[in-house]
Amino acid sequence: MDANDIKILLGRFYECQATEQEEQQLKDYFFGADVDPQWTEEQCFFKNLYAETIIPNDLEWRLERQIDAWNKIDKTATQKAKKARLAWITGIAASLLLLFTIGWFVKSATDQHQYVQQQEIIDNPQDAYATTQKALVKFSDCINKGLNQVDHATRD
């Protein structure tokens, strides 16, 4: 084969248009002993492309072991992420519970303090009677007002 034929076949080969017969011609030429020095790169390429590869017997076992190790690492990372997320959620919930509890105690203490301030100590029975009568009149007025509104609403 001359240099021009090789150049044409290589062009067809690199453009993926070569037939199996043309590929075999290139393979035979580059595996032969009389290769022109200008084609040393292509000769190395073809020798590496069509070289017989030796696959170790335990390759499948080693690959499975490596994949299992990667899966284990992935599962561990996922579990750690879930635990961290759960810890954050638990911390936020505990903080909110603490804030609501403190707010409830403060409100309860404030209400109790206001109740103590509103409570009067009356020593005189006549003053106690007057205060009770005033409270009952106020209560009666509120009840009458509410009943009048209900009466007015039922008439309409």
C-alpha positions as MATLAB code, in Angstrom:
seq = 'MDANDIKILLGRFYECQATEQEEQQLKDYFFGADVDPQWTEEQCFFKNLYAETIIPNDLEWRLERQIDAWNKIDKTATQKAKKARLAWITGIAASLLLLFTIGWFVKSATDQHQYVQQQEIIDNPQDAYATTQKALVKFSDCINKGLNQVDHATRD';
ca = [
       0.000    0.000    0.000;
       1.295    3.416   -0.817;
       1.049    6.530    1.384;
      -1.833    8.012   -0.614;
      -4.009    4.875   -0.187;
      -3.303    4.832    3.558;
      -4.186    8.510    3.840;
      -7.530    7.913    2.060;
      -8.337    4.866    4.216;
      -7.416    6.726    7.412;
      -9.635    9.636    6.369;
     -12.557    7.260    5.833;
     -11.750    5.482    9.124;
     -11.697    8.712   11.177;
     -14.936    9.864    9.564;
     -16.570    6.500   10.446;
     -17.214    5.669    6.815;
     -14.731    2.815    6.383;
     -16.038   -0.664    5.737;
     -14.919   -3.685    7.724;
     -12.678   -4.725    4.864;
     -10.977   -1.297    4.802;
     -10.509   -1.385    8.571;
      -8.952   -4.847    8.224;
      -6.555   -3.520    5.561;
      -5.459   -0.705    7.913;
      -5.097   -3.145   10.791;
      -3.004   -5.545    8.699;
      -0.789   -2.704    7.483;
      -0.162   -1.191   10.949;
       0.457   -4.586   12.556;
       2.968   -5.420    9.816;
       6.722   -4.895    9.975;
       7.163   -2.515    7.025;
       5.324    0.610    8.317;
       6.514    3.960    6.985;
       7.964    6.174    9.802;
       5.440    8.933    9.047;
       2.656    6.624   10.270;
       4.138    5.761   13.715;
       1.415    7.629   15.606;
      -1.348    5.809   13.715;
       0.528    2.526   14.195;
       0.539    3.089   17.989;
      -3.133    4.029   17.856;
      -4.142    0.891   15.953;
      -1.990   -1.384   18.120;
      -3.620    0.048   21.257;
      -7.082   -0.013   19.710;
      -6.921   -3.645   18.635;
      -4.637   -4.983   21.359;
      -5.919   -7.908   23.371;
      -6.895   -6.845   26.848;
      -6.301   -9.182   29.758;
      -9.051   -8.959   32.338;
      -8.097  -10.112   35.832;
     -10.122  -13.006   37.213;
     -11.139  -11.158   40.366;
     -12.118   -7.902   38.611;
     -15.851   -8.453   39.085;
     -15.405   -9.198   42.797;
     -13.241   -6.073   43.287;
     -15.748   -3.885   41.425;
     -18.656   -5.231   43.475;
     -16.730   -4.617   46.687;
     -15.928   -1.037   45.630;
     -19.535   -0.318   44.642;
     -20.762   -1.739   47.959;
     -18.316    0.512   49.816;
     -19.579    3.560   47.891;
     -23.193    2.621   48.657;
     -22.357    2.254   52.339;
     -20.729    5.690   52.388;
     -23.756    7.159   50.597;
     -26.193    5.586   53.082;
     -24.129    6.814   56.022;
     -24.103   10.354   54.646;
     -27.861   10.244   54.069;
     -28.489    8.997   57.600;
     -26.286   11.735   59.059;
     -28.166   14.365   57.067;
     -31.507   13.013   58.319;
     -30.275   13.024   61.910;
     -29.004   16.588   61.587;
     -32.329   17.719   60.096;
     -34.244   15.964   62.883;
     -32.005   17.595   65.506;
     -32.741   21.040   64.032;
     -36.489   20.417   63.983;
     -36.441   19.093   67.547;
     -34.424   22.095   68.728;
     -36.821   24.545   67.102;
     -39.844   22.743   68.574;
     -38.277   22.729   72.044;
     -37.460   26.438   71.759;
     -41.019   27.277   70.737;
     -42.414   25.186   73.580;
     -40.131   26.960   76.029;
     -41.182   30.392   74.728;
     -44.888   29.545   74.943;
     -44.466   28.183   78.470;
     -42.611   31.292   79.632;
     -45.248   33.513   78.014;
     -48.036   31.580   79.709;
     -46.377   31.880   83.144;
     -45.747   35.606   82.669;
     -49.356   36.188   81.609;
     -50.630   34.081   84.506;
     -48.493   36.004   86.993;
     -49.620   39.341   85.511;
     -53.286   38.343   85.680;
     -52.907   37.206   89.275;
     -51.116   40.439   90.198;
     -53.933   42.497   88.626;
     -56.536   40.438   90.491;
     -54.773   41.100   93.792;
     -54.642   44.824   93.012;
     -58.356   44.916   92.154;
     -59.339   43.114   95.307;
     -60.231   45.469   98.115;
     -60.323   44.633  101.740;
     -63.453   46.078  103.290;
     -63.632   46.067  107.084;
     -66.978   47.832  107.485;
     -70.082   45.668  106.806;
     -72.086   48.633  105.500;
     -69.388   49.459  102.934;
     -69.272   45.795  101.936;
     -73.065   45.822  101.480;
     -72.900   48.970   99.341;
     -70.099   47.570   97.183;
     -71.988   44.308   96.720;
     -75.160   46.172   95.830;
     -73.253   48.306   93.283;
     -71.749   45.166   91.708;
     -75.161   43.474   91.507;
     -76.734   46.542   89.894;
     -73.943   46.656   87.314;
     -74.383   42.914   86.666;
     -78.157   43.368   86.324;
     -77.699   46.248   83.880;
     -75.400   44.095   81.704;
     -77.837   41.180   81.757;
     -80.789   43.459   80.878;
     -78.803   45.032   78.057;
     -77.967   41.599   76.628;
     -81.581   40.407   76.960;
     -82.838   43.562   75.222;
     -80.477   42.912   72.329;
     -81.636   39.297   72.051;
     -85.261   40.476   72.215;
     -84.610   43.086   69.528;
     -82.857   40.501   67.287;
     -85.738   38.021   67.561;
     -88.320   40.662   66.599;
     -86.508   41.500   63.363;
];
